[in-house]
Amino acid sequence: MAIIGSGPGGYVAAIRCAQLGMKTAIIEKYSTLGGTCLNVGCIPSKALLDSSEHFHNANKTFADHGIEIDTPKVNFEQMVARKQGVVDQTTGGIKFLMDKNKITVFEGMGSFVDEHTIAIKGEKEEKIEAKNIIIATGSKPTELPFAKFDKERIISSTEALKLKEVPKKMIVIGAGIIGLELGSVYARLGAEVEVVEYLDRAIPTFDGAMSKEITKSLKKLGLKFHFSHKVSDVSRNGDTVTVTASNKKDEEVKFEADYCLVAVGRSAYTEGLNLEGAGLKAGDRGKIEVNDKLQTAKSHIYAIGDVIKGAMLAHKAEEEGVFVAESLAGQKPHINYDLIPGVVYTWPEVASVGKTEEQLKEEGIAYKSGSFPFRALGRARASGDIEGLVKILSHKESDEILGFHVIGPRAADLVAEGVVAMEYRASAEDISRMSHAHPTFAEAVKEAALAATDNRPLHV
Ligand code: FAD
Ligand code: NAI
């Protein structure tokens, strides 16, 4: 088995293949393993989110808790160095796992010579042959045609994770996940942050209630939002970037800042892979097409993760890596694509699984909705994290949970209860009758389930 790309899709596939007794090689063009997620994605962004959240709390909430400190200052160089330390430790951990599982690691750019042969161009050039191959080459930031990344002032998330200074002002194009997460980091550190979004709400793929609540919370943090704005130009003059957009009334609006973060999505990455060499070609928007077994047009070449259709999330890529390995070993694995949770690591966090209320309406499915605000919860008042709510959508007749949406403290962890419940096709009543430890944030889930079942939450 040869796997091209060592992100969460590739490295997890490699481990599972090795566990199942396959002789496995992984090819990575960079000197560190772990792909986007570990090097310039999930892990470094969460490290900066956590550090900046500590700073924010030191400034804003410590006094309320009765902790008096002198005005805290940001040592941004140290914050970024710590983040890099976390990344180095985590990517080093993947190298350890490769060695432990006796997986051969090739450092270099992999490209197809033919459908069983891959050339690897690293310090030296070599060729390997494999019976089966997994393409796990991931994605890269999407560039707007009029806003080429100069990587200094007009930047993608990759540069935003390693700036040398806290911007005075940052324009973020795109109120999606990256825009809100990295916008939060810099707003907490003192930057003025303005977000320009094409659609009429933030995180538009999430339930409308989540968009509304997170916008409210982030406005309190200081972010300014400009929805329904179509960006037409981004230009740089010295240290100033000017973003030109047109608003709903078709009026031209200009924004100026010292940095502009473009976060309008990511695109599948297959450059240099020479798909044609294997008799393959990229399909819609550069993505590699696969069937429901994740096979490409060549049945022994599989593709997984960001380079194929579906949510561009690390845990989705991981599931697909395991799926391919187990399929090849003759097992019958299954992925429920409807139940891949999505999380935004702002504070409060947003996490969802299943259908949004908008989707249920569009699909004409009769549903009930139950919500519970964190401010009514003892645990939330104790920690001071009272923003947000849990919203559960269940089928009007059967009460089966169809959507599970949380904005609030530890939402990223709370959503796991929704996934488990929905995988077992639980009803809202099922959750409402299970004991939830007191005092916990999870009690909000039980209360929302009570509200969805027959509108009888206990604490509001
Ligand atoms: P990737 O992680 O992109 O890995 C692909 C690897 O293949 C790369 O290392 C690349 O160098 C290598 N490669 C490409 N072509 C070749 C070649 N020809 N030869 C050799 N090697 C090659 N997802 C979450 O679930 N949770 C999060 O909190 C989260 N946060 C994110 C934050 C940011 C800022 C970003 C940008 C993304 C975040 N994501 C998050 C998304 C997540 O990083 C991706 O969904 C995930 O990394 C996809 O995994 P993958 O294995 O498909 O590809
Ligand atoms: P995104 O798809 O989440 O958001 C992009 C936003 O930009 C959307 O709201 C879209 O309407 C808007 N947009 C698109 N074109 C525009 C334009 N021309 N002008 C103004 N707005 C425009 O993409 P994002 O934030 O770049 O993140 C990419 C992907 O990376 C995510 O979709 C997700 O899959 C992954 N990711 C996951 C994270 C997590 O799980 N916590 C964190 C960060 C990224």
Coordinates of C-alpha atoms and ligand atoms in Angstrom, one line a residue:
M1 CA 0.0 0.0 0.0
A2 CA 1.3 3.5 -0.9
I3 CA -0.3 6.6 0.5
I4 CA 0.4 10.0 -1.0
G5 CA 0.0 12.8 1.7
S6 CA 0.4 12.5 5.4
G7 CA -2.5 14.7 6.7
P8 CA -5.1 13.2 9.0
G9 CA -6.5 11.2 6.1
G10 CA -3.2 9.8 4.9
Y11 CA -1.5 9.1 8.2
V12 CA -4.5 7.4 9.8
A13 CA -5.0 5.3 6.7
A14 CA -1.3 4.3 7.0
I15 CA -1.7 3.2 10.6
R16 CA -4.9 1.2 10.0
C17 CA -3.3 -0.5 6.9
A18 CA -0.3 -1.4 8.9
Q19 CA -2.5 -2.7 11.8
L20 CA -4.3 -4.9 9.3
G21 CA -1.0 -6.4 8.1
M22 CA -0.4 -4.5 4.9
K23 CA 3.2 -3.4 4.0
T24 CA 2.7 0.3 4.0
A25 CA 4.6 3.4 2.7
I26 CA 3.6 7.1 3.1
I27 CA 4.9 9.9 0.9
E28 CA 5.0 13.5 2.1
K29 CA 6.4 16.5 0.3
Y30 CA 7.2 18.4 3.5
S31 CA 9.8 17.4 6.1
T32 CA 7.1 17.2 8.8
L33 CA 4.2 14.8 8.8
G34 CA 0.6 15.7 9.7
G35 CA -0.5 17.7 6.7
T36 CA -2.6 20.9 6.9
C37 CA -4.3 19.9 10.1
L38 CA -1.2 19.5 12.3
N39 CA 1.1 22.0 10.6
V40 CA -1.0 25.0 9.5
G41 CA -4.6 24.1 10.5
C42 CA -6.4 22.5 13.4
I43 CA -3.6 22.3 15.9
P44 CA -1.8 25.7 15.5
S45 CA -5.1 27.6 15.2
K46 CA -6.4 26.0 18.5
A47 CA -3.1 26.8 20.2
L48 CA -3.5 30.5 19.3
L49 CA -7.2 30.4 20.2
D50 CA -6.4 29.0 23.6
S51 CA -3.6 31.5 24.3
S52 CA -5.6 34.5 23.1
E53 CA -8.5 33.3 25.2
H54 CA -6.3 33.2 28.3
F55 CA -5.3 36.8 27.6
H56 CA -8.8 37.9 27.0
N57 CA -9.9 36.4 30.3
A58 CA -7.0 37.9 32.2
N59 CA -8.2 41.3 30.8
K60 CA -11.9 40.9 31.0
T61 CA -13.1 38.3 33.5
F62 CA -10.4 37.8 36.2
A63 CA -11.4 40.9 38.1
D64 CA -15.0 39.6 38.3
H65 CA -13.6 36.3 39.8
G66 CA -11.8 38.3 42.4
I67 CA -8.3 38.0 40.8
E68 CA -6.4 41.2 40.6
I69 CA -3.4 41.5 38.3
D70 CA -1.5 44.3 36.7
T71 CA -2.6 45.0 33.2
P72 CA -1.5 41.9 31.2
K73 CA 0.6 42.4 28.1
V74 CA 0.9 40.2 25.0
N75 CA 4.3 38.7 24.2
F76 CA 3.3 37.7 20.7
E77 CA 6.6 36.3 19.8
Q78 CA 6.3 33.8 22.8
M79 CA 2.7 33.1 21.9
V80 CA 3.7 32.1 18.3
A81 CA 6.8 30.2 19.6
R82 CA 4.5 28.2 22.0
K83 CA 2.2 27.4 19.1
Q84 CA 5.1 26.2 17.1
G85 CA 6.2 24.0 20.0
V86 CA 2.8 22.4 20.2
V87 CA 2.9 21.8 16.4
D88 CA 6.5 20.3 16.6
Q89 CA 5.5 18.0 19.4
T90 CA 2.3 16.8 17.6
T91 CA 4.0 16.3 14.2
G92 CA 6.9 14.5 16.0
G93 CA 4.2 12.2 17.5
I94 CA 3.1 11.2 14.0
K95 CA 6.7 10.3 13.1
F96 CA 6.8 8.1 16.2
L97 CA 3.5 6.4 15.2
M98 CA 4.9 5.7 11.7
D99 CA 8.0 4.1 13.1
K100 CA 6.0 2.2 15.7
N101 CA 3.8 0.7 13.0
K102 CA 6.7 0.0 10.7
I103 CA 5.4 2.3 8.0
T104 CA 8.1 3.5 5.5
V105 CA 8.1 7.3 5.2
F106 CA 9.3 8.9 2.0
E107 CA 10.0 12.6 2.0
G108 CA 9.4 14.2 -1.4
M109 CA 6.8 15.1 -3.9
G110 CA 4.9 12.0 -5.2
S111 CA 3.8 11.9 -8.8
F112 CA 2.3 9.1 -10.8
V113 CA 4.5 7.4 -13.4
D114 CA 1.9 4.9 -14.2
E115 CA -1.1 3.4 -12.3
H116 CA 1.1 1.3 -10.0
T117 CA 4.3 3.4 -9.9
I118 CA 5.0 6.6 -8.0
A119 CA 8.1 8.8 -8.5
I120 CA 9.3 10.6 -5.4
K121 CA 11.3 13.7 -5.9
G122 CA 13.0 14.6 -2.6
E123 CA 16.7 15.0 -1.9
K124 CA 17.1 12.0 -4.2
E125 CA 14.8 10.7 -6.8
E126 CA 13.3 7.2 -6.4
K127 CA 10.4 5.2 -7.6
I128 CA 8.1 2.8 -5.7
E129 CA 5.5 0.4 -6.9
A130 CA 2.3 -0.5 -5.1
K131 CA -0.6 -2.8 -5.6
N132 CA -3.0 -0.3 -4.0
I133 CA -2.6 3.5 -3.7
I134 CA -4.5 6.1 -1.6
I135 CA -4.4 9.7 -2.7
A136 CA -4.7 11.9 0.4
T137 CA -3.2 15.2 -1.0
G138 CA -5.6 17.5 0.8
S139 CA -6.4 21.1 0.0
K140 CA -5.0 24.6 -0.1
P141 CA -6.5 28.1 0.6
T142 CA -8.7 29.3 -2.3
E143 CA -7.3 32.5 -3.9
L144 CA -9.7 35.2 -5.1
P145 CA -8.7 36.1 -8.7
F146 CA -8.3 39.8 -7.8
A147 CA -6.6 39.1 -4.4
K148 CA -3.4 37.2 -5.0
F149 CA -1.8 36.2 -1.7
D150 CA 1.4 38.2 -1.3
K151 CA 1.9 36.3 2.0
E152 CA 2.9 39.5 3.8
R153 CA -0.2 41.7 4.0
I154 CA -2.7 39.9 1.8
I155 CA -2.6 36.6 3.6
S156 CA -4.3 33.2 4.0
S157 CA -4.7 31.2 7.2
T158 CA -1.2 29.8 6.8
E159 CA 0.5 33.2 7.2
A160 CA -2.1 34.4 9.8
L161 CA -0.8 31.6 12.1
K162 CA 2.7 33.0 12.0
L163 CA 2.6 36.8 11.9
K164 CA 5.4 38.7 13.4
E165 CA 3.1 41.3 15.0
V166 CA -0.5 41.8 16.1
P167 CA -2.1 43.8 13.3
K168 CA -3.5 47.2 14.2
K169 CA -6.4 46.4 11.9
M170 CA -7.3 43.3 10.0
I171 CA -10.0 42.9 7.3
V172 CA -11.2 39.3 7.0
I173 CA -12.9 38.3 3.8
G174 CA -15.3 35.5 4.6
A175 CA -17.3 35.0 7.8
G176 CA -16.8 31.2 7.6
I177 CA -15.0 29.0 10.1
I178 CA -11.4 30.4 9.5
G179 CA -12.7 34.0 9.4
L180 CA -14.4 33.7 12.8
E181 CA -11.7 31.6 14.5
L182 CA -8.7 33.7 13.4
G183 CA -10.7 36.9 13.6
S184 CA -11.4 36.1 17.2
V185 CA -7.7 35.4 17.9
Y186 CA -6.6 38.9 16.7
A187 CA -9.6 40.7 18.1
R188 CA -8.7 39.3 21.6
L189 CA -5.1 40.4 21.1
G190 CA -6.2 44.0 20.4
A191 CA -6.6 44.2 16.7
E192 CA -9.5 46.0 15.1
V193 CA -11.2 43.3 13.0
E194 CA -13.8 43.8 10.3
V195 CA -15.3 40.9 8.5
V196 CA -16.7 41.2 5.0
E197 CA -19.0 38.4 3.9
Y198 CA -20.8 37.8 0.6
L199 CA -23.8 36.1 2.1
D200 CA -26.3 37.6 4.7
R201 CA -25.0 35.8 7.7
A202 CA -21.9 34.3 9.4
I203 CA -21.1 30.5 9.2
P204 CA -23.9 30.1 6.6
T205 CA -23.8 26.3 6.5
F206 CA -24.8 26.2 10.2
D207 CA -28.3 26.5 11.7
G208 CA -29.5 30.1 11.5
A209 CA -29.8 30.3 15.3
M210 CA -26.1 29.5 15.6
S211 CA -25.2 32.3 13.1
K212 CA -27.3 34.8 15.0
E213 CA -25.9 33.9 18.4
I214 CA -22.2 33.8 17.3
T215 CA -22.6 37.1 15.5
K216 CA -24.0 38.7 18.7
S217 CA -21.1 37.2 20.8
L218 CA -18.4 38.2 18.4
K219 CA -19.8 41.8 18.1
K220 CA -19.4 42.0 21.9
L221 CA -15.8 41.0 21.4
G222 CA -15.4 43.9 19.0
L223 CA -15.6 42.3 15.6
K224 CA -17.5 44.3 13.0
F225 CA -19.5 42.5 10.4
H226 CA -20.4 43.6 6.9
F227 CA -22.8 41.0 5.4
S228 CA -24.2 40.9 1.9
H229 CA -21.0 42.6 0.6
K230 CA -19.4 41.4 -2.7
V231 CA -15.7 42.0 -2.7
S232 CA -14.4 43.2 -6.1
D233 CA -10.9 44.3 -5.4
V234 CA -8.0 43.9 -3.0
S235 CA -5.0 46.1 -3.5
R236 CA -1.9 46.9 -1.5
N237 CA 0.0 50.2 -1.2
G238 CA 3.0 49.9 1.1
D239 CA 1.7 48.6 4.4
T240 CA -1.9 49.4 3.7
V241 CA -4.4 47.0 2.1
T242 CA -7.6 48.4 0.6
V243 CA -10.6 46.1 0.1
T244 CA -13.3 47.3 -2.3
A245 CA -16.8 45.8 -2.1
S246 CA -20.3 46.6 -3.1
N247 CA -23.1 46.4 -0.6
K248 CA -26.8 45.4 -0.9
K249 CA -27.7 48.7 -2.4
D250 CA -24.9 48.3 -4.9
E251 CA -22.9 51.1 -3.4
E252 CA -19.1 50.9 -3.4
V253 CA -17.6 50.6 0.0
K254 CA -13.8 50.7 0.8
F255 CA -12.1 49.2 3.9
E256 CA -8.5 49.9 4.8
A257 CA -6.3 47.9 7.1
D258 CA -2.7 46.8 7.6
Y259 CA -3.6 43.1 7.0
C260 CA -6.2 41.4 4.9
L261 CA -7.0 37.7 5.7
V262 CA -8.7 36.0 2.8
A263 CA -10.7 33.1 4.1
V264 CA -13.2 32.1 1.4
G265 CA -12.8 28.4 1.4
R266 CA -10.2 25.8 0.4
S267 CA -9.6 24.0 -2.9
A268 CA -8.6 20.4 -3.6
Y269 CA -4.8 20.0 -4.1
T270 CA -3.5 17.8 -6.9
E271 CA -0.7 19.9 -8.4
G272 CA 2.4 17.9 -9.3
L273 CA 0.6 14.6 -8.7
N274 CA 0.5 13.9 -12.4
L275 CA -2.9 12.2 -12.2
E276 CA -2.8 11.7 -16.0
G277 CA 0.2 9.3 -15.5
A278 CA -2.2 7.0 -13.7
G279 CA -5.0 7.5 -16.3
L280 CA -7.0 9.8 -13.9
K281 CA -8.1 13.4 -14.1
A282 CA -9.4 15.9 -11.6
G283 CA -13.2 16.6 -11.8
D284 CA -15.5 19.3 -10.5
R285 CA -13.5 22.1 -8.8
G286 CA -10.3 20.1 -9.0
K287 CA -11.7 17.4 -6.7
I288 CA -10.9 13.8 -7.4
E289 CA -14.1 11.8 -8.2
V290 CA -14.7 8.6 -6.2
N291 CA -17.5 6.0 -5.9
D292 CA -19.1 5.0 -2.6
K293 CA -16.1 2.7 -1.9
L294 CA -13.8 5.8 -2.3
Q295 CA -12.3 4.2 -5.5
T296 CA -11.3 6.5 -8.3
A297 CA -11.8 5.5 -12.0
K298 CA -8.9 3.0 -11.4
S299 CA -10.3 0.6 -8.8
H300 CA -7.0 0.1 -7.0
I301 CA -6.4 3.8 -6.5
Y302 CA -8.5 5.4 -3.7
A303 CA -8.9 9.0 -2.7
I304 CA -9.8 10.4 0.7
G305 CA -10.1 13.6 2.7
D306 CA -10.1 17.2 1.4
V307 CA -9.2 16.2 -2.1
I308 CA -12.6 14.5 -2.6
K309 CA -16.2 15.7 -2.1
G310 CA -17.7 16.3 1.3
A311 CA -16.9 18.3 4.4
M312 CA -13.2 19.5 4.6
L313 CA -12.7 18.3 8.1
A314 CA -9.9 16.3 9.7
H315 CA -12.2 13.7 11.4
K316 CA -14.0 13.1 8.1
A317 CA -10.6 12.5 6.4
E318 CA -9.7 10.1 9.2
E319 CA -12.9 8.1 8.9
E320 CA -12.2 7.7 5.2
G321 CA -8.7 6.5 5.8
V322 CA -9.9 3.8 8.1
F323 CA -12.7 3.0 5.7
V324 CA -10.3 2.3 2.8
A325 CA -7.9 0.2 4.9
E326 CA -10.7 -1.9 6.3
S327 CA -12.4 -2.3 2.9
L328 CA -9.1 -3.6 1.5
A329 CA -8.8 -6.0 4.4
G330 CA -12.2 -7.5 3.4
Q331 CA -14.1 -5.9 6.3
K332 CA -17.4 -4.0 5.8
P333 CA -16.9 -0.6 7.2
H334 CA -19.4 2.2 7.1
I335 CA -19.3 6.0 7.3
N336 CA -22.5 8.0 8.1
Y337 CA -21.8 11.2 6.2
D338 CA -25.0 12.8 7.7
L339 CA -23.5 12.6 11.2
I340 CA -20.1 14.2 10.8
P341 CA -20.0 17.0 13.4
G342 CA -18.9 20.5 12.6
V343 CA -17.3 22.8 15.1
V344 CA -16.2 26.4 15.2
Y345 CA -13.7 27.0 18.0
T346 CA -14.6 30.6 18.9
W347 CA -15.7 31.4 22.4
P348 CA -18.5 30.5 22.8
E349 CA -17.9 27.5 20.6
V350 CA -20.4 26.4 18.0
A351 CA -21.0 22.7 17.3
S352 CA -23.6 20.9 15.2
V353 CA -24.5 17.6 13.8
G354 CA -27.4 16.6 11.6
K355 CA -30.0 18.8 9.9
T356 CA -30.3 22.5 10.4
E357 CA -33.8 24.0 10.9
E358 CA -33.5 25.6 7.4
Q359 CA -32.8 22.2 5.8
L360 CA -35.8 20.6 7.6
K361 CA -38.0 23.4 6.3
E362 CA -36.6 23.1 2.8
E363 CA -37.1 19.3 2.8
G364 CA -40.6 19.6 4.1
I365 CA -39.9 17.5 7.2
A366 CA -42.3 18.1 10.1
Y367 CA -40.2 18.8 13.2
K368 CA -40.2 20.0 16.8
S369 CA -37.6 22.4 18.3
G370 CA -36.4 22.6 21.9
S371 CA -33.9 25.1 23.2
F372 CA -32.2 25.8 26.5
P373 CA -30.0 28.8 27.3
F374 CA -26.8 28.3 29.2
R375 CA -27.5 31.3 31.4
A376 CA -30.1 29.2 33.2
L377 CA -27.6 26.6 34.2
G378 CA -25.8 26.6 37.6
R379 CA -22.5 25.3 36.0
A380 CA -22.5 28.1 33.5
R381 CA -23.1 30.7 36.1
A382 CA -20.3 29.2 38.3
S383 CA -17.7 29.5 35.5
G384 CA -19.2 32.8 34.1
D385 CA -19.8 31.2 30.6
I386 CA -23.5 32.1 30.2
E387 CA -23.7 32.9 26.5
G388 CA -25.4 30.5 24.1
L389 CA -27.9 27.7 24.0
V390 CA -28.5 24.1 23.0
K391 CA -31.1 23.5 20.3
I392 CA -32.5 20.1 19.5
L393 CA -34.6 19.4 16.5
S394 CA -36.7 16.2 16.5
H395 CA -39.2 14.6 14.2
K396 CA -42.7 15.8 14.9
E397 CA -44.2 12.3 15.0
S398 CA -41.5 9.9 16.0
D399 CA -39.4 12.4 18.1
E400 CA -36.2 11.0 16.5
I401 CA -33.4 13.6 16.9
L402 CA -32.7 15.1 13.5
G403 CA -30.5 18.1 14.4
F404 CA -28.3 18.9 17.4
H405 CA -26.9 22.4 17.6
V406 CA -24.9 24.0 20.5
I407 CA -23.4 27.4 20.9
G408 CA -21.8 27.7 24.3
P409 CA -19.0 26.6 26.6
R410 CA -17.4 23.3 25.5
A411 CA -19.9 22.9 22.6
A412 CA -17.1 21.0 20.7
D413 CA -17.2 18.3 23.4
L414 CA -21.0 18.4 24.0
V415 CA -21.7 17.6 20.4
A416 CA -20.4 14.1 20.9
E417 CA -23.6 13.3 22.9
G418 CA -25.6 14.3 19.8
V419 CA -23.6 12.1 17.5
V420 CA -23.9 9.1 19.8
A421 CA -27.7 9.7 20.2
M422 CA -28.3 10.2 16.5
E423 CA -26.1 7.2 15.5
Y424 CA -28.4 5.1 17.7
R425 CA -31.5 6.9 16.3
A426 CA -32.4 8.1 19.8
S427 CA -35.5 10.3 20.4
A428 CA -35.3 13.6 22.2
E429 CA -37.3 11.9 25.0
D430 CA -34.5 9.2 25.3
I431 CA -32.0 11.9 26.1
S432 CA -34.4 13.7 28.4
R433 CA -34.8 10.5 30.5
M434 CA -31.0 9.9 30.9
S435 CA -29.2 11.1 34.0
H436 CA -26.8 14.0 33.3
A437 CA -24.3 14.8 36.1
H438 CA -24.9 17.9 38.0
P439 CA -23.6 20.5 37.7
T440 CA -22.4 20.2 34.1
F441 CA -22.8 22.0 30.8
A442 CA -24.3 18.8 29.5
E443 CA -27.4 19.4 31.6
A444 CA -28.3 22.0 29.0
V445 CA -28.6 19.1 26.5
K446 CA -31.0 17.2 28.7
E447 CA -33.0 20.4 29.2
A448 CA -33.2 21.1 25.5
A449 CA -34.3 17.5 25.0
L450 CA -37.1 18.0 27.5
A451 CA -38.1 21.2 25.7
A452 CA -38.1 19.3 22.3
T453 CA -40.1 16.3 23.8
D454 CA -43.0 18.1 25.2
N455 CA -41.9 21.6 26.0
R456 CA -41.2 21.0 29.7
P457 CA -37.7 22.1 30.6
L458 CA -37.2 22.1 34.4
H459 CA -35.0 25.2 34.9
V460 CA -36.6 27.9 32.8
Ligands
FAD1 P1 -4.1 17.6 4.4 O1 -4.1 17.7 5.9 O2 -4.2 18.8 3.6 O3 -2.8 16.8 4.0 C1 -2.4 16.6 2.7 C2 -0.9 16.3 2.7 O4 -0.5 15.9 1.5 C3 -0.1 17.6 3.0 O5 0.8 17.4 4.0 C4 0.6 17.8 1.7 O6 1.9 18.4 1.8 C5 0.7 16.4 1.1 N1 0.9 16.4 -0.4 C6 0.1 17.0 -1.3 N2 0.4 16.6 -2.5 C7 1.5 15.8 -2.4 C8 2.3 15.1 -3.3 N3 2.1 15.1 -4.6 N4 3.3 14.3 -2.8 C9 3.5 14.2 -1.4 N5 2.8 14.9 -0.5 C10 1.8 15.6 -1.0 N6 -10.5 20.5 10.5 C11 -11.1 20.0 11.7 O7 -11.7 18.9 11.6 N7 -11.0 20.7 12.9 C12 -10.3 21.9 13.0 O8 -10.3 22.4 14.0 C13 -9.8 22.4 11.8 N8 -9.1 23.6 11.8 C14 -8.5 24.1 10.7 C15 -7.9 25.3 10.8 C16 -7.3 25.9 9.7 C17 -6.6 27.2 9.8 C18 -7.3 25.1 8.4 C19 -6.7 25.7 7.2 C20 -8.0 23.9 8.3 C21 -8.6 23.4 9.5 N9 -9.3 22.2 9.5 C22 -9.9 21.7 10.6 C23 -9.4 21.4 8.2 C24 -8.4 20.2 8.2 O9 -7.1 20.8 8.4 C25 -8.5 19.4 6.9 O10 -9.8 19.0 6.7 C26 -7.6 18.2 7.0 O11 -6.2 18.6 7.2 C27 -7.7 17.4 5.7 O12 -6.9 16.3 5.8 P2 -6.3 15.6 4.5 O13 -5.5 14.4 5.0 O14 -7.3 15.3 3.5 O15 -5.3 16.6 3.8
NAI2 P1 -15.8 28.4 4.8 O1 -16.3 27.7 3.6 O2 -16.0 28.0 6.2 O3 -16.2 29.9 4.7 C1 -16.0 30.8 3.6 C2 -16.9 32.0 3.8 O4 -16.5 32.9 2.8 C3 -18.3 31.6 3.5 O5 -19.1 32.2 4.5 C4 -18.6 32.3 2.1 O6 -19.9 32.7 2.0 C5 -17.6 33.4 2.1 N1 -17.2 33.9 0.8 C6 -16.9 33.1 -0.3 N2 -16.5 33.9 -1.3 C7 -16.5 35.2 -0.8 C8 -16.2 36.4 -1.4 N3 -15.8 36.5 -2.7 N4 -16.4 37.5 -0.7 C9 -16.8 37.5 0.6 N5 -17.1 36.3 1.2 C10 -17.0 35.2 0.5 O7 -14.2 28.5 4.5 P2 -12.9 28.9 5.3 O8 -13.3 29.7 6.5 O9 -11.9 29.4 4.4 O10 -12.4 27.5 5.8 C11 -12.1 26.5 4.9 C12 -12.5 25.1 5.4 O11 -11.5 24.7 6.3 C13 -13.8 25.1 6.2 O12 -14.9 25.0 5.4 C14 -13.6 23.8 7.0 O13 -13.9 22.8 6.2 C15 -12.1 23.9 7.3 N6 -11.8 24.4 8.6 C16 -12.4 23.8 9.7 C17 -12.2 24.3 11.0 C18 -12.9 23.6 12.1 O14 -13.3 22.5 11.9 N7 -13.0 24.2 13.3 C19 -11.4 25.5 11.2 C20 -11.0 26.1 10.0 C21 -11.1 25.6 8.8

